[in-house]
PDB file of C-alpha atoms in Angstrom:
ATOM      1  CA  MET A   1     -12.012  29.568   0.702  1.00 54.00           C
ATOM      2  CA  ASN A   2     -11.252  27.048  -2.067  1.00 88.00           C
ATOM      3  CA  GLU A   3     -12.199  23.373  -1.908  1.00 89.00           C
ATOM      4  CA  VAL A   4      -8.810  22.165  -0.637  1.00 93.00           C
ATOM      5  CA  GLY A   5      -8.771  24.823   2.073  1.00 92.00           C
ATOM      6  CA  HIS A   6     -12.290  23.830   3.106  1.00 94.00           C
ATOM      7  CA  LYS A   7     -11.350  20.145   3.317  1.00 96.00           C
ATOM      8  CA  LEU A   8      -8.242  20.987   5.344  1.00 96.00           C
ATOM      9  CA  GLY A   9     -10.474  22.833   7.777  1.00 96.00           C
ATOM     10  CA  GLU A  10     -12.756  19.800   8.019  1.00 97.00           C
ATOM     11  CA  LEU A  11      -9.780  17.499   8.530  1.00 98.00           C
ATOM     12  CA  GLU A  12      -8.420  19.710  11.296  1.00 98.00           C
ATOM     13  CA  ARG A  13     -11.833  19.723  12.968  1.00 98.00           C
ATOM     14  CA  VAL A  14     -11.973  15.912  12.838  1.00 98.00           C
ATOM     15  CA  LEU A  15      -8.457  15.451  14.204  1.00 98.00           C
ATOM     16  CA  ARG A  16      -8.904  17.930  17.038  1.00 98.00           C
ATOM     17  CA  GLY A  17     -12.164  16.215  17.906  1.00 98.00           C
ATOM     18  CA  ILE A  18     -10.432  12.865  18.139  1.00 97.00           C
ATOM     19  CA  GLY A  19      -7.576  14.054  20.347  1.00 93.00           C
ATOM     20  CA  PRO A  20      -4.320  12.075  20.656  1.00 98.00           C
ATOM     21  CA  VAL A  21      -3.899   9.821  17.610  1.00 98.00           C
ATOM     22  CA  ALA A  22      -1.710   6.927  16.536  1.00 98.00           C
ATOM     23  CA  VAL A  23      -1.310   7.052  12.752  1.00 98.00           C
ATOM     24  CA  ALA A  24      -0.633   3.794  10.916  1.00 98.00           C
ATOM     25  CA  VAL A  25       1.856   4.943   8.260  1.00 98.00           C
ATOM     26  CA  SER A  26       2.472   2.548   5.372  1.00 96.00           C
ATOM     27  CA  GLY A  27       4.616   4.867   3.265  1.00 96.00           C
ATOM     28  CA  GLY A  28       1.993   5.678   0.627  1.00 96.00           C
ATOM     29  CA  VAL A  29       0.499   9.050  -0.230  1.00 97.00           C
ATOM     30  CA  ASP A  30      -2.594   8.682   1.986  1.00 98.00           C
ATOM     31  CA  SER A  31      -0.955   7.734   5.267  1.00 98.00           C
ATOM     32  CA  LEU A  32       2.029  10.040   4.790  1.00 98.00           C
ATOM     33  CA  THR A  33      -0.213  13.016   4.085  1.00 98.00           C
ATOM     34  CA  LEU A  34      -2.388  12.227   7.095  1.00 98.00           C
ATOM     35  CA  ALA A  35       0.666  11.792   9.313  1.00 98.00           C
ATOM     36  CA  VAL A  36       2.170  15.139   8.295  1.00 98.00           C
ATOM     37  CA  PHE A  37      -1.064  17.047   8.786  1.00 98.00           C
ATOM     38  CA  ALA A  38      -1.858  15.274  12.063  1.00 98.00           C
ATOM     39  CA  HIS A  39       1.551  16.143  13.482  1.00 98.00           C
ATOM     40  CA  ARG A  40       1.409  19.755  12.306  1.00 98.00           C
ATOM     41  CA  THR A  41      -2.060  20.019  13.840  1.00 98.00           C
ATOM     42  CA  LEU A  42      -1.683  18.028  17.075  1.00 98.00           C
ATOM     43  CA  GLY A  43       2.058  18.125  17.695  1.00 97.00           C
ATOM     44  CA  ASP A  44       3.130  15.573  20.316  1.00 96.00           C
ATOM     45  CA  ASP A  45      -0.421  14.228  20.457  1.00 98.00           C
ATOM     46  CA  ALA A  46       0.261  12.521  17.101  1.00 98.00           C
ATOM     47  CA  GLN A  47       2.274   9.297  17.206  1.00 98.00           C
ATOM     48  CA  MET A  48       3.323   7.426  14.067  1.00 98.00           C
ATOM     49  CA  PHE A  49       3.632   3.664  13.663  1.00 98.00           C
ATOM     50  CA  HIS A  50       5.222   1.987  10.646  1.00 98.00           C
ATOM     51  CA  ALA A  51       5.282  -1.787  10.221  1.00 98.00           C
ATOM     52  CA  VAL A  52       8.131  -3.548   8.439  1.00 97.00           C
ATOM     53  CA  SER A  53       7.784  -7.005   6.903  1.00 96.00           C
ATOM     54  CA  PRO A  54       8.741  -8.952   3.754  1.00 97.00           C
ATOM     55  CA  ALA A  55       5.635  -7.449   2.116  1.00 97.00           C
ATOM     56  CA  VAL A  56       6.809  -3.842   2.601  1.00 97.00           C
ATOM     57  CA  PRO A  57       9.422  -2.563   0.118  1.00 95.00           C
ATOM     58  CA  GLN A  58      12.467  -1.047   1.791  1.00 95.00           C
ATOM     59  CA  GLU A  59      11.987   2.208  -0.094  1.00 95.00           C
ATOM     60  CA  ALA A  60       8.626   2.672   1.648  1.00 96.00           C
ATOM     61  CA  THR A  61      10.288   2.331   5.052  1.00 97.00           C
ATOM     62  CA  LEU A  62      13.100   4.708   4.066  1.00 97.00           C
ATOM     63  CA  ARG A  63      10.492   7.216   2.856  1.00 97.00           C
ATOM     64  CA  VAL A  64       8.688   7.101   6.194  1.00 98.00           C
ATOM     65  CA  GLN A  65      11.910   7.441   8.172  1.00 98.00           C
ATOM     66  CA  ALA A  66      13.123  10.369   6.051  1.00 97.00           C
ATOM     67  CA  LEU A  67       9.858  12.261   6.513  1.00 97.00           C
ATOM     68  CA  ALA A  68       9.868  11.451  10.227  1.00 98.00           C
ATOM     69  CA  ASP A  69      13.327  13.006  10.540  1.00 98.00           C
ATOM     70  CA  CYS A  70      12.276  16.051   8.518  1.00 97.00           C
ATOM     71  CA  GLU A  71       9.006  16.630  10.388  1.00 97.00           C
ATOM     72  CA  GLY A  72      10.175  15.597  13.857  1.00 97.00           C
ATOM     73  CA  TRP A  73       7.705  12.760  14.327  1.00 97.00           C
ATOM     74  CA  ASP A  74       7.487  10.403  17.252  1.00 95.00           C
ATOM     75  CA  LEU A  75       7.926   7.326  15.015  1.00 98.00           C
ATOM     76  CA  THR A  76       7.825   3.726  16.188  1.00 98.00           C
ATOM     77  CA  VAL A  77       8.863   1.043  13.693  1.00 98.00           C
ATOM     78  CA  ILE A  78       7.323  -2.335  14.462  1.00 98.00           C
ATOM     79  CA  ASP A  79       7.009  -5.846  13.102  1.00 97.00           C
ATOM     80  CA  ALA A  80       3.303  -6.692  13.113  1.00 96.00           C
ATOM     81  CA  CYS A  81       4.232 -10.392  12.687  1.00 97.00           C
ATOM     82  CA  GLU A  82       1.576 -11.108  10.064  1.00 97.00           C
ATOM     83  CA  PHE A  83       3.899 -13.768   8.622  1.00 97.00           C
ATOM     84  CA  ASP A  84       3.427 -15.736  11.843  1.00 97.00           C
ATOM     85  CA  ASP A  85      -0.274 -15.926  10.977  1.00 98.00           C
ATOM     86  CA  ALA A  86      -1.122 -19.051   8.939  1.00 98.00           C
ATOM     87  CA  ASP A  87      -4.378 -17.464   7.764  1.00 98.00           C
ATOM     88  CA  TYR A  88      -2.446 -14.542   6.265  1.00 98.00           C
ATOM     89  CA  ARG A  89       0.185 -16.742   4.630  1.00 98.00           C
ATOM     90  CA  SER A  90      -2.452 -18.934   2.972  1.00 98.00           C
ATOM     91  CA  ASN A  91      -3.515 -15.850   0.970  1.00 97.00           C
ATOM     92  CA  PRO A  92      -7.304 -16.171   1.062  1.00 96.00           C
ATOM     93  CA  VAL A  93      -9.501 -13.608  -0.622  1.00 94.00           C
ATOM     94  CA  ASN A  94      -9.706 -11.694   2.674  1.00 95.00           C
ATOM     95  CA  ARG A  95      -5.938 -11.784   3.295  1.00 96.00           C
ATOM     96  CA  CYS A  96      -5.969  -8.050   4.080  1.00 96.00           C
ATOM     97  CA  PHE A  97      -8.239  -8.730   7.054  1.00 97.00           C
ATOM     98  CA  TYR A  98      -5.522 -10.812   8.683  1.00 98.00           C
ATOM     99  CA  CYS A  99      -2.802  -8.330   7.744  1.00 97.00           C
ATOM    100  CA  LYS A 100      -4.650  -5.389   9.281  1.00 98.00           C
ATOM    101  CA  THR A 101      -5.725  -7.434  12.292  1.00 98.00           C
ATOM    102  CA  ASN A 102      -2.075  -8.081  13.080  1.00 98.00           C
ATOM    103  CA  LEU A 103      -1.121  -4.467  12.348  1.00 98.00           C
ATOM    104  CA  TYR A 104      -3.778  -2.826  14.496  1.00 98.00           C
ATOM    105  CA  GLY A 105      -3.283  -5.387  17.237  1.00 98.00           C
ATOM    106  CA  ALA A 106       0.440  -4.607  17.349  1.00 98.00           C
ATOM    107  CA  VAL A 107      -0.202  -0.854  17.435  1.00 98.00           C
ATOM    108  CA  ALA A 108      -2.875  -1.202  20.130  1.00 98.00           C
ATOM    109  CA  LEU A 109      -0.356  -2.977  22.382  1.00 98.00           C
ATOM    110  CA  ARG A 110       1.953   0.042  22.189  1.00 98.00           C
ATOM    111  CA  THR A 111      -0.352   3.022  22.638  1.00 98.00           C
ATOM    112  CA  THR A 112      -3.565   4.187  24.267  1.00 97.00           C
ATOM    113  CA  ALA A 113      -4.110   6.836  21.570  1.00 98.00           C
ATOM    114  CA  GLN A 114      -6.903   6.519  19.019  1.00 98.00           C
ATOM    115  CA  ILE A 115      -5.614   4.551  16.008  1.00 98.00           C
ATOM    116  CA  VAL A 116      -6.302   6.284  12.692  1.00 98.00           C
ATOM    117  CA  SER A 117      -5.714   5.228   9.092  1.00 98.00           C
ATOM    118  CA  GLY A 118      -5.256   6.959   5.744  1.00 97.00           C
ATOM    119  CA  THR A 119      -8.377   5.374   4.249  1.00 97.00           C
ATOM    120  CA  ASN A 120     -10.152   7.829   1.949  1.00 97.00           C
ATOM    121  CA  LEU A 121     -13.630   7.981   0.394  1.00 96.00           C
ATOM    122  CA  ASP A 122     -12.563   6.171  -2.783  1.00 94.00           C
ATOM    123  CA  ASP A 123     -11.511   3.142  -0.736  1.00 93.00           C
ATOM    124  CA  LEU A 124     -15.076   2.635   0.466  1.00 93.00           C
ATOM    125  CA  GLY A 125     -16.220   1.743  -3.048  1.00 83.00           C
ATOM    126  CA  GLU A 126     -13.940  -1.311  -3.232  1.00 80.00           C
ATOM    127  CA  TYR A 127     -13.820  -4.685  -1.509  1.00 85.00           C
ATOM    128  CA  ARG A 128     -11.476  -3.900   1.389  1.00 89.00           C
ATOM    129  CA  PRO A 129     -11.486  -6.650   4.017  1.00 94.00           C
ATOM    130  CA  GLY A 130      -8.933  -4.625   5.985  1.00 95.00           C
ATOM    131  CA  LEU A 131     -11.764  -2.259   6.876  1.00 96.00           C
ATOM    132  CA  ALA A 132     -13.425  -5.064   8.830  1.00 96.00           C
ATOM    133  CA  ALA A 133     -10.247  -5.431  10.887  1.00 97.00           C
ATOM    134  CA  ALA A 134     -10.220  -1.671  11.409  1.00 98.00           C
ATOM    135  CA  LYS A 135     -13.783  -1.835  12.694  1.00 97.00           C
ATOM    136  CA  ASN A 136     -12.816  -4.559  15.165  1.00 98.00           C
ATOM    137  CA  TYR A 137     -10.141  -2.261  16.600  1.00 98.00           C
ATOM    138  CA  VAL A 138     -12.377   0.838  16.427  1.00 98.00           C
ATOM    139  CA  VAL A 139      -9.908   2.489  14.040  1.00 98.00           C
ATOM    140  CA  ARG A 140     -11.068   5.862  12.730  1.00 98.00           C
ATOM    141  CA  HIS A 141     -10.569   7.216   9.229  1.00 98.00           C
ATOM    142  CA  PRO A 142     -10.166  11.027   9.344  1.00 98.00           C
ATOM    143  CA  PHE A 143     -10.159  11.460   5.556  1.00 98.00           C
ATOM    144  CA  VAL A 144     -13.489   9.652   5.303  1.00 98.00           C
ATOM    145  CA  GLU A 145     -14.952  11.640   8.200  1.00 98.00           C
ATOM    146  CA  ALA A 146     -13.844  14.865   6.497  1.00 98.00           C
ATOM    147  CA  GLY A 147     -15.278  13.793   3.108  1.00 97.00           C
ATOM    148  CA  ILE A 148     -11.897  13.553   1.364  1.00 97.00           C
ATOM    149  CA  ASP A 149     -11.193  11.395  -1.709  1.00 97.00           C
ATOM    150  CA  LYS A 150      -7.895  10.351  -3.316  1.00 96.00           C
ATOM    151  CA  ASN A 151      -7.548  13.358  -5.599  1.00 96.00           C
ATOM    152  CA  THR A 152      -8.108  15.676  -2.652  1.00 97.00           C
ATOM    153  CA  VAL A 153      -5.493  13.811  -0.612  1.00 98.00           C
ATOM    154  CA  ARG A 154      -2.969  14.525  -3.369  1.00 97.00           C
ATOM    155  CA  ALA A 155      -4.063  18.162  -3.500  1.00 97.00           C
ATOM    156  CA  ILE A 156      -3.631  18.422   0.272  1.00 97.00           C
ATOM    157  CA  ALA A 157      -0.137  16.950  -0.013  1.00 98.00           C
ATOM    158  CA  ARG A 158       0.774  19.665  -2.514  1.00 97.00           C
ATOM    159  CA  ARG A 159      -0.706  22.322  -0.205  1.00 96.00           C
ATOM    160  CA  LEU A 160       1.527  20.958   2.571  1.00 97.00           C
ATOM    161  CA  ASP A 161       4.592  21.299   0.288  1.00 97.00           C
ATOM    162  CA  LEU A 162       4.889  17.536  -0.067  1.00 97.00           C
ATOM    163  CA  ALA A 163       5.302  17.532  -3.843  1.00 95.00           C
ATOM    164  CA  ASP A 164       7.118  14.200  -3.980  1.00 95.00           C
ATOM    165  CA  VAL A 165       4.518  12.551  -1.769  1.00 96.00           C
ATOM    166  CA  ALA A 166       1.667  13.981  -3.852  1.00 96.00           C
ATOM    167  CA  GLU A 167       2.998  12.296  -6.991  1.00 94.00           C
ATOM    168  CA  LEU A 168       3.616   8.873  -5.470  1.00 93.00           C
ATOM    169  CA  PRO A 169       1.945   6.165  -7.570  1.00 88.00           C
ATOM    170  CA  ALA A 170      -0.358   3.633  -5.979  1.00 85.00           C
ATOM    171  CA  ALA A 171       1.829   1.119  -4.150  1.00 83.00           C
ATOM    172  CA  PRO A 172      -0.073  -1.744  -2.516  1.00 88.00           C
ATOM    173  CA  CYS A 173       1.945  -4.242  -0.504  1.00 94.00           C
ATOM    174  CA  LEU A 174       4.017  -6.866  -2.300  1.00 97.00           C
ATOM    175  CA  SER A 175       1.660  -9.648  -1.186  1.00 97.00           C
ATOM    176  CA  SER A 176      -0.979  -8.127  -3.481  1.00 95.00           C
ATOM    177  CA  ARG A 177       1.118  -9.389  -6.411  1.00 96.00           C
ATOM    178  CA  ILE A 178       0.468 -13.021  -5.477  1.00 97.00           C
ATOM    179  CA  GLU A 179      -2.672 -14.547  -6.946  1.00 96.00           C
ATOM    180  CA  THR A 180      -5.364 -15.377  -4.414  1.00 95.00           C
ATOM    181  CA  GLY A 181      -4.902 -18.902  -3.087  1.00 95.00           C
ATOM    182  CA  ILE A 182      -1.143 -19.115  -3.705  1.00 96.00           C
ATOM    183  CA  ALA A 183       0.662 -19.113  -0.361  1.00 97.00           C
ATOM    184  CA  ILE A 184       2.603 -15.972   0.518  1.00 97.00           C
ATOM    185  CA  ASP A 185       6.325 -16.751   0.596  1.00 95.00           C
ATOM    186  CA  PRO A 186       8.863 -14.125   1.748  1.00 96.00           C
ATOM    187  CA  GLY A 187      11.406 -15.377  -0.787  1.00 95.00           C
ATOM    188  CA  MET A 188       8.886 -14.999  -3.592  1.00 96.00           C
ATOM    189  CA  LEU A 189       8.049 -11.449  -2.478  1.00 97.00           C
ATOM    190  CA  LYS A 190      11.748 -10.574  -2.597  1.00 97.00           C
ATOM    191  CA  LEU A 191      11.912 -11.819  -6.195  1.00 97.00           C
ATOM    192  CA  VAL A 192       8.733  -9.927  -7.128  1.00 97.00           C
ATOM    193  CA  HIS A 193      10.235  -6.703  -5.841  1.00 97.00           C
ATOM    194  CA  ALA A 194      13.564  -7.390  -7.573  1.00 97.00           C
ATOM    195  CA  ALA A 195      11.752  -8.066 -10.855  1.00 97.00           C
ATOM    196  CA  GLU A 196       9.853  -4.783 -10.633  1.00 96.00           C
ATOM    197  CA  GLN A 197      13.084  -2.928  -9.945  1.00 96.00           C
ATOM    198  CA  LEU A 198      14.775  -4.658 -12.882  1.00 96.00           C
ATOM    199  CA  VAL A 199      11.974  -3.682 -15.257  1.00 96.00           C
ATOM    200  CA  SER A 200      11.828  -0.130 -13.891  1.00 94.00           C
ATOM    201  CA  GLN A 201      15.549   0.346 -14.481  1.00 94.00           C
ATOM    202  CA  ALA A 202      15.314  -1.070 -17.993  1.00 93.00           C
ATOM    203  CA  LEU A 203      12.231   0.833 -19.160  1.00 93.00           C
ATOM    204  CA  THR A 204      11.295   3.563 -16.622  1.00 90.00           C
ATOM    205  CA  PRO A 205       7.604   2.677 -17.087  1.00 93.00           C
ATOM    206  CA  ARG A 206       4.827   4.674 -15.473  1.00 91.00           C
ATOM    207  CA  THR A 207       3.459   1.486 -13.888  1.00 93.00           C
ATOM    208  CA  VAL A 208       4.908  -1.995 -13.401  1.00 95.00           C
ATOM    209  CA  ARG A 209       3.544  -4.938 -11.449  1.00 96.00           C
ATOM    210  CA  CYS A 210       5.063  -8.401 -11.274  1.00 97.00           C
ATOM    211  CA  ARG A 211       2.228 -10.865 -10.681  1.00 96.00           C
ATOM    212  CA  VAL A 212       2.722 -14.466  -9.602  1.00 96.00           C
ATOM    213  CA  ARG A 213      -0.098 -16.604 -10.938  1.00 95.00           C
ATOM    214  CA  ALA A 214      -0.903 -20.291 -10.950  1.00 92.00           C
ATOM    215  CA  LYS A 215       0.216 -20.449 -14.587  1.00 92.00           C
ATOM    216  CA  GLY A 216       3.385 -18.382 -14.212  1.00 95.00           C
ATOM    217  CA  VAL A 217       4.764 -14.892 -13.738  1.00 97.00           C
ATOM    218  CA  VAL A 218       3.136 -11.974 -15.539  1.00 97.00           C
ATOM    219  CA  VAL A 219       4.841  -8.593 -15.787  1.00 97.00           C
ATOM    220  CA  GLU A 220       2.156  -5.949 -16.231  1.00 96.00           C
ATOM    221  CA  LEU A 221       3.061  -2.587 -17.747  1.00 96.00           C
ATOM    222  CA  ASP A 222       1.131   0.571 -18.539  1.00 95.00           C
ATOM    223  CA  GLU A 223      -0.098   0.472 -22.136  1.00 95.00           C
ATOM    224  CA  GLN A 224       2.323   3.102 -23.421  1.00 95.00           C
ATOM    225  CA  SER A 225       5.380   1.293 -22.076  1.00 95.00           C
ATOM    226  CA  LEU A 226       4.124  -2.063 -23.314  1.00 96.00           C
ATOM    227  CA  ALA A 227       3.380  -0.717 -26.789  1.00 95.00           C
ATOM    228  CA  ALA A 228       6.901   0.718 -27.052  1.00 94.00           C
ATOM    229  CA  LEU A 229       8.462  -2.748 -26.795  1.00 95.00           C
ATOM    230  CA  ASP A 230       9.222  -4.639 -29.993  1.00 95.00           C
ATOM    231  CA  ALA A 231       9.272  -8.428 -30.077  1.00 95.00           C
ATOM    232  CA  SER A 232      12.999  -8.620 -29.382  1.00 96.00           C
ATOM    233  CA  ARG A 233      12.829  -6.422 -26.279  1.00 95.00           C
ATOM    234  CA  ARG A 234       9.791  -8.291 -24.989  1.00 95.00           C
ATOM    235  CA  GLU A 235      11.655 -11.568 -25.310  1.00 95.00           C
ATOM    236  CA  SER A 236      14.779 -10.154 -23.672  1.00 95.00           C
ATOM    237  CA  LEU A 237      12.851  -8.642 -20.774  1.00 96.00           C
ATOM    238  CA  SER A 238      10.874 -11.840 -20.179  1.00 96.00           C
ATOM    239  CA  ALA A 239      14.085 -13.860 -20.214  1.00 96.00           C
ATOM    240  CA  SER A 240      15.757 -11.540 -17.692  1.00 97.00           C
ATOM    241  CA  VAL A 241      12.818 -11.809 -15.284  1.00 97.00           C
ATOM    242  CA  GLY A 242      12.708 -15.569 -15.832  1.00 96.00           C
ATOM    243  CA  ARG A 243      16.389 -15.923 -14.930  1.00 96.00           C
ATOM    244  CA  LEU A 244      15.827 -13.850 -11.805  1.00 96.00           C
ATOM    245  CA  PHE A 245      13.092 -16.197 -10.597  1.00 95.00           C
ATOM    246  CA  SER A 246      14.978 -19.307 -11.677  1.00 95.00           C
ATOM    247  CA  ASP A 247      18.086 -18.227  -9.771  1.00 95.00           C
ATOM    248  CA  GLY A 248      15.845 -17.682  -6.745  1.00 93.00           C
ATOM    249  CA  GLY A 249      14.537 -21.233  -6.909  1.00 90.00           C
ATOM    250  CA  PHE A 250      11.251 -20.573  -8.699  1.00 89.00           C
ATOM    251  CA  ASP A 251      11.107 -21.803 -12.284  1.00 89.00           C
ATOM    252  CA  HIS A 252       8.081 -20.111 -13.845  1.00 89.00           C
ATOM    253  CA  PRO A 253       7.238 -19.065 -17.413  1.00 94.00           C
ATOM    254  CA  VAL A 254       7.171 -15.271 -17.803  1.00 96.00           C
ATOM    255  CA  SER A 255       4.859 -13.201 -19.971  1.00 96.00           C
ATOM    256  CA  LEU A 256       4.029  -9.515 -20.424  1.00 97.00           C
ATOM    257  CA  ALA A 257       0.558  -7.990 -20.262  1.00 95.00           C
ATOM    258  CA  PRO A 258      -1.210  -4.636 -19.888  1.00 96.00           C
ATOM    259  CA  TYR A 259      -1.517  -3.387 -16.317  1.00 94.00           C
ATOM    260  CA  ARG A 260      -4.803  -4.111 -14.573  1.00 90.00           C
ATOM    261  CA  SER A 261      -5.330  -2.879 -11.030  1.00 84.00           C
ATOM    262  CA  GLY A 262      -5.687  -5.730  -8.549  1.00 79.00           C
ATOM    263  CA  SER A 263      -5.562  -8.407 -11.234  1.00 76.00           C
ATOM    264  CA  ALA A 264      -3.953 -10.976  -8.900  1.00 78.00           C
ATOM    265  CA  PHE A 265      -6.869 -10.560  -6.512  1.00 78.00           C
ATOM    266  CA  LEU A 266      -9.531 -13.121  -7.447  1.00 70.00           C
ATOM    267  CA  VAL A 267     -12.511 -11.319  -5.958  1.00 60.00           C
ATOM    268  CA  ARG A 268     -14.750 -13.784  -7.809  1.00 47.00           C
ATOM    269  CA  LEU A 269     -13.913 -16.276  -5.079  1.00 41.00           C
ATOM    270  CA  HIS A 270     -15.394 -13.903  -2.539  1.00 41.00           C
ATOM    271  CA  ARG A 271     -18.548 -13.398  -4.578  1.00 38.00           C
ATOM    272  CA  ASP A 272     -18.984 -17.130  -5.126  1.00 36.00           C
ATOM    273  CA  ALA A 273     -18.690 -17.736  -1.408  1.00 34.00           C
ATOM    274  CA  ALA A 274     -21.167 -15.001  -0.557  1.00 29.00           C
TER     275      ALA A 274
END
């Protein structure tokens, strides 16, 4: 048996040991892959919950709904109401704790099944305050229990004939684009998403992130896409994004920069406070 087959066996063992599960499905590769395998393994004992909010791009919700229709899931779409939480909106360094607290709390009100997440081994090596919220709600992480990392999740997705899911790029929530300490505003998130779509249509980059910082808006691109832009196109692209924000009521200077994962997340604040 190859490595992927072995890990699938471990994942099946974990899921069957848990029993009925409620999968929190964000629309990314991890949760979608877990949801598909959980349903194919447990059938009606696997429920799916997807939360909609200003921080979740519509395409993620449409992706979840399309796969639910294809696979025959028992899918419940909810509003976890994190935007009613002042602690979440203030965007502290542990914002994800408040997001996941609201998410898991909303799911727990709607099911008695064991809540599970798509967290994988690679996630454990990062600062993830959402894991503290998961612990509070006794959420289990089948990929972690089965010893599965991100690359293996993608390999499992391919084994399950989910080629499109396997190739999905990392897609953290839109609130992750807002620099730590700047309040989360639904209108701003809408503009961030629109700016990323604008840039994607203009350049088809491998990666694009629109970051809102204290000093302005920064459009981050993968190095290859950024290097392909001459001065004129950089100026034109910055101007287009600037007009988008200005028309939306936010007048910020716009610049371009190389993509850096999580660069709006000022983890230094967490370390200083520790």
